[in-house]
XYZ file of C-alpha atoms in Angstrom:
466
model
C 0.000 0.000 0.000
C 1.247 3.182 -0.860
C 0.698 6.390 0.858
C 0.400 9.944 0.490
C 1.445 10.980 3.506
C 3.723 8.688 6.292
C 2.402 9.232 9.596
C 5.772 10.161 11.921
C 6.818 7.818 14.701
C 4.889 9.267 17.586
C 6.468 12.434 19.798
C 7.537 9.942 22.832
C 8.870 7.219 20.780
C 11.672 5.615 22.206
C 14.333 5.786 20.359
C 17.014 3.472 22.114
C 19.707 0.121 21.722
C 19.755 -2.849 23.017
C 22.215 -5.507 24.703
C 22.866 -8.293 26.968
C 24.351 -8.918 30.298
C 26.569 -11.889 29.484
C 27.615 -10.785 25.929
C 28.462 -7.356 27.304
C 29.128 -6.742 31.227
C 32.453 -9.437 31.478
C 33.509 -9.257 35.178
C 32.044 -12.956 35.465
C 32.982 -14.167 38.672
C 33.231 -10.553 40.681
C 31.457 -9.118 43.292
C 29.333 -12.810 44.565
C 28.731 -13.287 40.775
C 27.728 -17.209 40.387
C 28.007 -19.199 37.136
C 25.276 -19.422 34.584
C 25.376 -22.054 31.323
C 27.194 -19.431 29.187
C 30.096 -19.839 31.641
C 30.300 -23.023 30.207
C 29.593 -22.412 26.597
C 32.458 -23.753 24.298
C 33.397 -20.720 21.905
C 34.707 -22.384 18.305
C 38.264 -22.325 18.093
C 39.547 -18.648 17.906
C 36.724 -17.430 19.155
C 36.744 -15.275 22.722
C 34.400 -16.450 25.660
C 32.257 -14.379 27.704
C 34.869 -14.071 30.773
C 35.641 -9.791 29.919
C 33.366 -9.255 26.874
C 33.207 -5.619 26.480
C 33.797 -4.853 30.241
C 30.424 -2.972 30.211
C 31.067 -3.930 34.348
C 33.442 -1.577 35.159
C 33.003 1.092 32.475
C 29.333 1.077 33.465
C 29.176 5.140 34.013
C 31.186 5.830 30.879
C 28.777 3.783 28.953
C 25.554 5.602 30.008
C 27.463 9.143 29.205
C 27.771 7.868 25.566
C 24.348 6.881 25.660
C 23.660 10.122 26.514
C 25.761 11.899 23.437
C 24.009 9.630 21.391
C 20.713 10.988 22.280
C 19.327 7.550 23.274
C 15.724 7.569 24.722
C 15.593 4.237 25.924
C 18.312 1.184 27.111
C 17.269 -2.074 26.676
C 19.442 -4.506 29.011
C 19.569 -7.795 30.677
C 20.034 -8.676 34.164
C 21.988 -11.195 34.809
C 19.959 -13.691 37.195
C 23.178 -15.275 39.300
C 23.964 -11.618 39.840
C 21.405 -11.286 42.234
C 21.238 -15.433 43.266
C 24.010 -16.931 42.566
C 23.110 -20.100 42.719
C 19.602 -19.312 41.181
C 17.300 -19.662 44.252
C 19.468 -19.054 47.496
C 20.940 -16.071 49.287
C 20.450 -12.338 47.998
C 23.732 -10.893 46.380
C 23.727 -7.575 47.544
C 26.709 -5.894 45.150
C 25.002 -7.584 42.462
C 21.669 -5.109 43.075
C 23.688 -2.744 44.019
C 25.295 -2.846 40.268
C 22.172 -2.769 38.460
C 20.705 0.014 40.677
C 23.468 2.607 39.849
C 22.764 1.626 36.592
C 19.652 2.414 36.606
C 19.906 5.670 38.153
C 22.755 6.448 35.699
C 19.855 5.848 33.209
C 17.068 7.888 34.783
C 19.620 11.056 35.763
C 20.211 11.234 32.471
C 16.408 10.347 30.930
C 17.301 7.383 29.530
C 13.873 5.143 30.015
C 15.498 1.722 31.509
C 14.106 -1.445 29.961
C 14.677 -4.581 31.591
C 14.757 -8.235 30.206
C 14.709 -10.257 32.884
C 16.244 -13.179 31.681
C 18.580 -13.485 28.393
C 20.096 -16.855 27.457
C 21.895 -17.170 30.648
C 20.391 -19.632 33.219
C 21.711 -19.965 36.887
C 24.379 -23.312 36.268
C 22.679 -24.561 39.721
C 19.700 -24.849 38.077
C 20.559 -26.256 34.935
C 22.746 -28.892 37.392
C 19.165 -29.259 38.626
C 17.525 -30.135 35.508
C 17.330 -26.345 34.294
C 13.630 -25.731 32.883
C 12.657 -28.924 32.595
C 12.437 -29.020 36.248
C 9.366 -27.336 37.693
C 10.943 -25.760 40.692
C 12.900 -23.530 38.122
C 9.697 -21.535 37.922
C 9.217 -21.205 41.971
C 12.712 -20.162 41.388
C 12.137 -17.658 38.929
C 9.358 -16.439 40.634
C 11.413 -15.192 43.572
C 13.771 -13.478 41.366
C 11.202 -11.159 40.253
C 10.562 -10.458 43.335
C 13.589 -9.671 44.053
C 13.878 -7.415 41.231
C 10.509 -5.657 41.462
C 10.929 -4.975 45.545
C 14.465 -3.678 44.694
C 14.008 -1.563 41.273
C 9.693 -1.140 40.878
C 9.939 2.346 41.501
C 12.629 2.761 38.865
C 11.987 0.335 36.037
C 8.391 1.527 34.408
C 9.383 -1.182 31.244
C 10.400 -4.897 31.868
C 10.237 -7.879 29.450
C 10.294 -11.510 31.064
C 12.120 -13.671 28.682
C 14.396 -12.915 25.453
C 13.357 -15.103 22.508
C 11.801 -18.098 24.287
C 11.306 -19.664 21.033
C 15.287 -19.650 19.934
C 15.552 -21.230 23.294
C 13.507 -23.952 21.749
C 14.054 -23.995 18.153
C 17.579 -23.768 18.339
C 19.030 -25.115 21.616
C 22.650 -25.594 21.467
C 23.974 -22.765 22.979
C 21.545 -22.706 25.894
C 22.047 -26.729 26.915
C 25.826 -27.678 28.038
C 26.311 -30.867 28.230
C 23.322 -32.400 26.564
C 20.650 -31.539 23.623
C 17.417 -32.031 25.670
C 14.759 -33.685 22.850
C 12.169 -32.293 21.666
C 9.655 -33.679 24.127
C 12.276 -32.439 26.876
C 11.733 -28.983 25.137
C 8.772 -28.277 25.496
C 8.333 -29.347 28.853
C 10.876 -26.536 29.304
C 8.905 -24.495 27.464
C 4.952 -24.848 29.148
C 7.656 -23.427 32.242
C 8.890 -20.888 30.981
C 5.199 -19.859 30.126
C 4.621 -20.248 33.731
C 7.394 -18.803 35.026
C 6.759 -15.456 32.584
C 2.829 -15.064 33.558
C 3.301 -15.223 37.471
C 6.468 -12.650 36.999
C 3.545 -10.630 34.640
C 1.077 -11.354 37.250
C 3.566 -10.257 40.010
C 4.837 -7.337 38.393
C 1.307 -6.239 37.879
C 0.573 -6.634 41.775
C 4.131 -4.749 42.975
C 4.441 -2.173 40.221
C 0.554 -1.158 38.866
C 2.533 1.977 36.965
C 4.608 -0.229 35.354
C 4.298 -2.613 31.641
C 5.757 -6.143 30.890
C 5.387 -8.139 27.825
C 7.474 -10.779 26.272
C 10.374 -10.298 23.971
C 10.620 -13.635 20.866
C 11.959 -13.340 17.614
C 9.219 -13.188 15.553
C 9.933 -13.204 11.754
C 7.156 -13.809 8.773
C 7.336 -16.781 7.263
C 7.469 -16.822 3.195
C 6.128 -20.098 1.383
C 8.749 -20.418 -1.110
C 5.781 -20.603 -4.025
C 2.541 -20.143 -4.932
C 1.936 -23.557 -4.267
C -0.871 -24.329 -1.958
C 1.449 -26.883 -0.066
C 4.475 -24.154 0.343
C 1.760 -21.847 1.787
C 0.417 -24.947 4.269
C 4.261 -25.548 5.305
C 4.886 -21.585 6.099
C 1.578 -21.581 8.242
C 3.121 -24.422 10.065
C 6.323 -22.871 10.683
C 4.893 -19.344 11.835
C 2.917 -21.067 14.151
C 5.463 -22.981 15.701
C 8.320 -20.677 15.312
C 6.293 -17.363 16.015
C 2.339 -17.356 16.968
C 3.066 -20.014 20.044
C 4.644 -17.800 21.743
C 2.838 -14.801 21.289
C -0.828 -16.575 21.601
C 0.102 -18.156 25.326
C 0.909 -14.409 26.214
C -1.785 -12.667 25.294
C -4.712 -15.152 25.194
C -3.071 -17.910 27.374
C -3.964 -20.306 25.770
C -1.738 -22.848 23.165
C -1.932 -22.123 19.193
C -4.516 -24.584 18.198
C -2.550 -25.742 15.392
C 0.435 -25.947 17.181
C -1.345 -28.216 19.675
C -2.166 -30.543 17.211
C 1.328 -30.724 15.942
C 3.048 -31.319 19.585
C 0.170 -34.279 19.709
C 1.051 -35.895 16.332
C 4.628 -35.700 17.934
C 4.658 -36.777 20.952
C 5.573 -33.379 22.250
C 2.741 -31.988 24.373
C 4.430 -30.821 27.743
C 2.977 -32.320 31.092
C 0.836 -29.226 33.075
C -0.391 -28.718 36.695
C -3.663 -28.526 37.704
C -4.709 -24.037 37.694
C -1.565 -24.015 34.584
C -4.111 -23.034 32.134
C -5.947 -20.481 34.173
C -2.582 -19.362 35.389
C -1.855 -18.235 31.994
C -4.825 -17.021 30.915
C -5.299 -14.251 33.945
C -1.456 -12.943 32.927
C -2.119 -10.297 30.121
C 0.933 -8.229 29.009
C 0.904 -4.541 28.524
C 2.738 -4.147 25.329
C 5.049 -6.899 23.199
C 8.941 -6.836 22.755
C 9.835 -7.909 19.205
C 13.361 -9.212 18.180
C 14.125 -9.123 14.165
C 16.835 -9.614 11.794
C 15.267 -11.593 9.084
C 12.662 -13.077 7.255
C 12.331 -17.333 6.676
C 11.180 -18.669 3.146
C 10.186 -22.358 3.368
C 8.697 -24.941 1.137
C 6.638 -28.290 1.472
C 8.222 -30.976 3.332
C 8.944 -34.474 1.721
C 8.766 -36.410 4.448
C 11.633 -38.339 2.876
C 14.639 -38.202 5.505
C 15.889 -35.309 4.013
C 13.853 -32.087 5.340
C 15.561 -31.219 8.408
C 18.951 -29.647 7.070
C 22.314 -27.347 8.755
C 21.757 -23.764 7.689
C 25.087 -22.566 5.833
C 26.592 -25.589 6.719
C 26.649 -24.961 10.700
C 25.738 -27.750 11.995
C 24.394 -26.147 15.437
C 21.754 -24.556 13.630
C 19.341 -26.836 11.636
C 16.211 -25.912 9.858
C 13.121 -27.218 8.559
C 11.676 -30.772 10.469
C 10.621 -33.608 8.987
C 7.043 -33.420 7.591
C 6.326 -30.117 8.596
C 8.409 -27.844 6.676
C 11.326 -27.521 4.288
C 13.641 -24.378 4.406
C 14.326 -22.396 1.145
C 15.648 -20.054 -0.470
C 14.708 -16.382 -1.228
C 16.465 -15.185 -4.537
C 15.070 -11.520 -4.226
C 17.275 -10.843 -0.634
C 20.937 -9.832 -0.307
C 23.170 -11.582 2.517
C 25.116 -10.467 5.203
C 28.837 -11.596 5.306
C 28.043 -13.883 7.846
C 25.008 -15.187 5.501
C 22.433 -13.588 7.282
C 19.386 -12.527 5.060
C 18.508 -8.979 4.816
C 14.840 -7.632 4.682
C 14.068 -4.612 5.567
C 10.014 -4.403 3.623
C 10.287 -8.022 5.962
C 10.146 -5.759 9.173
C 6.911 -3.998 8.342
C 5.217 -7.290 7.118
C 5.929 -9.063 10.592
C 4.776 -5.874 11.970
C 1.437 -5.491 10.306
C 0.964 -9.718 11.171
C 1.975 -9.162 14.716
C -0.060 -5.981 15.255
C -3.074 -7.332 13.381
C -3.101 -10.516 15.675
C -2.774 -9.016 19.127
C -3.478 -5.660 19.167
C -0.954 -4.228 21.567
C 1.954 -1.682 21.297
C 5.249 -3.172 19.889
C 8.225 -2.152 20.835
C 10.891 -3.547 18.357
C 13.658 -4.737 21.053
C 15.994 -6.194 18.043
C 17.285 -5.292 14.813
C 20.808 -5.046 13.636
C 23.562 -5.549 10.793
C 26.412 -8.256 12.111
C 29.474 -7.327 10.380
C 33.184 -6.955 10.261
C 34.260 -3.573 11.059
C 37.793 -1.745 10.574
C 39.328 0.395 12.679
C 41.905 2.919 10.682
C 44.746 4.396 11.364
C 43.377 7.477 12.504
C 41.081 5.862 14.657
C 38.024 6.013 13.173
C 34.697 3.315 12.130
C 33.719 4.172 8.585
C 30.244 1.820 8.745
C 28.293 3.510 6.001
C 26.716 -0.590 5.367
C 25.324 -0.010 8.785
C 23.781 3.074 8.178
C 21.901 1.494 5.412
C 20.971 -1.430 6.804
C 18.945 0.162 9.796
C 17.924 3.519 7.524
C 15.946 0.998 5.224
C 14.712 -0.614 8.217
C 13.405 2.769 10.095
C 12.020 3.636 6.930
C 10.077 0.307 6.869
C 8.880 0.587 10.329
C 7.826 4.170 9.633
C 5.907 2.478 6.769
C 4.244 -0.038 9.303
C 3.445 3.233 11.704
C 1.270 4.789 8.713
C -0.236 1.035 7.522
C -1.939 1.840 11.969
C 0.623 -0.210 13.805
C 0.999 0.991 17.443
C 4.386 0.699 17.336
C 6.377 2.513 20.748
C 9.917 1.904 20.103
C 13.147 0.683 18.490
C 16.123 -0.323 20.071
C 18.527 -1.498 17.952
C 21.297 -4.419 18.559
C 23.625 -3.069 19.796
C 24.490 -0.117 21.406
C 28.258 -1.258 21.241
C 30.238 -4.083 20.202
C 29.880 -7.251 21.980
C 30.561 -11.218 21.859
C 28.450 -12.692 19.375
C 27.973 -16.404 20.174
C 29.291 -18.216 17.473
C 31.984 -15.237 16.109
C 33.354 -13.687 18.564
C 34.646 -10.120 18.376
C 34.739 -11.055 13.910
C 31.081 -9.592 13.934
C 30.203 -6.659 15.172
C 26.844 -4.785 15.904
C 27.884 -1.541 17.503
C 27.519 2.202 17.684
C 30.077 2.267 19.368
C 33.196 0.419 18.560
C 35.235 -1.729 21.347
C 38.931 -1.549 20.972
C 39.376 -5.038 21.271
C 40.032 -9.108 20.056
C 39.169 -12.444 20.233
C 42.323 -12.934 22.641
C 44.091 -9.434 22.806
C 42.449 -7.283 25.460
C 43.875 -3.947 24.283
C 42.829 -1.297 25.999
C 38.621 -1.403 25.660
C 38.736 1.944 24.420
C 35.276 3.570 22.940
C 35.142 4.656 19.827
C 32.206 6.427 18.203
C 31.337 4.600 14.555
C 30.143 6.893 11.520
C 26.752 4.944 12.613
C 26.772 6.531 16.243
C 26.654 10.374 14.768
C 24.249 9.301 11.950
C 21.705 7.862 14.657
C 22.512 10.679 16.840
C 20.773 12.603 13.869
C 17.485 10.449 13.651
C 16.858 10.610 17.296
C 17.087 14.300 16.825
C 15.063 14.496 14.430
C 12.638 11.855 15.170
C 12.966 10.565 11.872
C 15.396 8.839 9.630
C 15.352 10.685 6.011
């Protein structure tokens, strides 16, 4: 649809960037700080681990005064959970609060609307030594770390999201499970508790902090059906209900996709539940949803031959498509990252429109970014101009989404500086803001403002982004 005049992205829109405690604060055994599964997560050879990351820890202060140049209205952060418990569900670490509370008022002295994910990829290792989600005291656990969190920062924190992308947990499990690849039946047990756990922290944060709004935060993507073929469209309705509408639908309606019921009962799948589970999840309504995107799928019939389940670009810790329920394929009309990521920006406002036309509530886009190598020069500078365009398309999409009447609040980009990316280290970056460092060469950590920081600088400005 075309349009003769784009609505602008509303006077309080929070403009802001996003990142993660493990991939970003380092510092992983200071201050009480216990060990959580990405302690244990094996890096590929040449690639850095999370011990220092970007040292966010100690540079904490410095970090929120470039925020602050950069004109950001928002900060979207994790906390890391064995901060605060270090074994999960025992004693109260007191520095670790005491951490995330200057942060926060770093954040509000400055304006800087703090928006907290509550848990990011990196579970308590007690817990997963305890049988992690699949075990149902995780939730109790969980449960008192909300507490924790909303008796410590309610009065500060007026944005929280429960769980960062619930369904990568799921989908793609690798990084998440040392040790052991739960199966699929295991998986979704994990996952009806992780529902669980996320509506009684909704329904508690609802009870402790009535000024305050919490929603979920997936990746959601649309799904393409590589055709016009009836049975390409069938196979991308079964993937976006899997992949994407679960994990929505529990949120806001709490209750289970009905299609995606049917498939965890032609698997063997369906996850064991408690007596009140049901009417548990259905009482927790969230205020608004968090949204993580970087790409669009394309996917195609299955066979049902052996052959649909296959490694994307060869990595064998990521596999798509499953057998009899969908085939991955390939788009020819989007360009690749480096790192073979797809890029679609007109993909953004199509998963908006879906999302928003589904549920109804506010989005706030808590994702989006361009993964790249990035060169420092001689005179110390980040020429990035291939970031620029990647998230100027993408604004300009969004904007496009705003004027098709999507209630969308926010964007927060990935990432406000450079940090470990799982699988490549310090080799792809995502920043604003450049970290003088490698894979096993510390240097010095020094910040360095990318061509990207001043040109974003400019949109927030302007509240606009050409």
């Amino acid at each position: 649809m075309f349009h003769n005049q784009l609505k602008p992205f509303r006077e309080d829109f929070l403009w802001g960037a996003s990142t993660s405690a493990y991939q970003v604060e380092g510092a992983y055994q200071e201050d009480g700080k216990g060990m959580s599964v990405q302690d244990l997560h094996e890096s590929p050879e040449g690639i850095t681990d999370f011990k220092v990351a970007s040292d966010h820890y100690h540079h904490m202060k410095e970090d929120v005064a470039l925020m602050s140049e950069l004109g950001l209205k928002a900060y979207r952060f994790s906390i890391a959970w064995t901060r605060i418990l270090p074994d999960g569900d025992g004693e109260v670490n007191e520095k670790g609060l005491m951490f995330y509370e200057s942060l926060i008022d770093e954040l509000n002295k400055r304006k800087i609307e703090p928006i907290v994910t509550m848990y990011h990829f990196d579970l308590p290792l007690a817990l997963h030594e305890r049988g992690g989600w699949a075990n149902r005291d995780t939730v109790d656990a969980f449960e008192k770390y909300a507490r924790i969190l909303f008796q410590r920062f309610g009065k500060k924190v007026r944005y929280w999201l429960t769980m960062n992308e619930q369904n990568v947990m799921i989908n793609h499990p690798n990084a998440m499970n040392p040790g052991r690849i739960p199966t699929k039946k295991e998986l979704y047990q994990q996952c009806h508790h992780m529902f669980v756990a996320s509506a009684k922290a909704t329904l508690l944060c609802h009870e402790m902090c009535p000024d305050a709004k919490i929603g979920p935060a997936p990746n959601i993507v649309a799904i393409y059906p590589e055709t016009c073929s009836p049975s390409d469209a069938i196979a991308a309705d079964n993937w976006e209900s899997i992949r994407c509408w679960l994990y929505y639908d529990v949120a806001v309606y709490g209750r289970y996709t009905p299609l995606v019921w049917a498939y965890l009962e032609e698997k063997g799948y369906t996850p064991e539940m408690m007596d009140g589970d049901l009417e548990l999840l259905a009482k927790a309504k969230p205020d608004y949803l968090g949204l993580n995107y970087y790409a669009t799928a394309t996917v195609s019939a299955p066979k049902n031959d052996g052959t649909d389940c296959q490694a994307r670009n060869g990595d064998q810790q990521v596999m798509v498509g499953e057998e009899g329920v969908y085939r991955a394929a390939k788009n020819p009309y989007l360009k690749q990252t480096a790192y073979g990521w797809l890029i679609d920006p007109i993909g953004l406002r199509v998963t908006l429109r879906r999302v928003y036309d589904r549920y109804h509530l506010p989005i706030l886009i808590t994702e989006n970014g361009l993964g790249t190598k990035d060169v420092l020069t001689e005179d110390g500078k980040v020429h990035d101009p291939y970031r620029i365009e990647y998230l100027e398309n993408h604004f300009q999409q969004a904007q496009l989404a705003v004027s098709d009447g999507v209630d969308l609040i926010g964007y927060c980009p990935w990432a406000l500086m450079d940090l470990v990316s799982t699988h490549q280290g310090y080799g792809k970056r995502y920043g604003f803001v450049y970290v003088n460092r490698e894979e096993d060469d510390m240097k010095d950590l020094k910040r360095i403002k990318k061509d990207s920081f001043y040109w974003y600088q400019d949109v927030i400005k302007k509240n606009y982004c050409s």
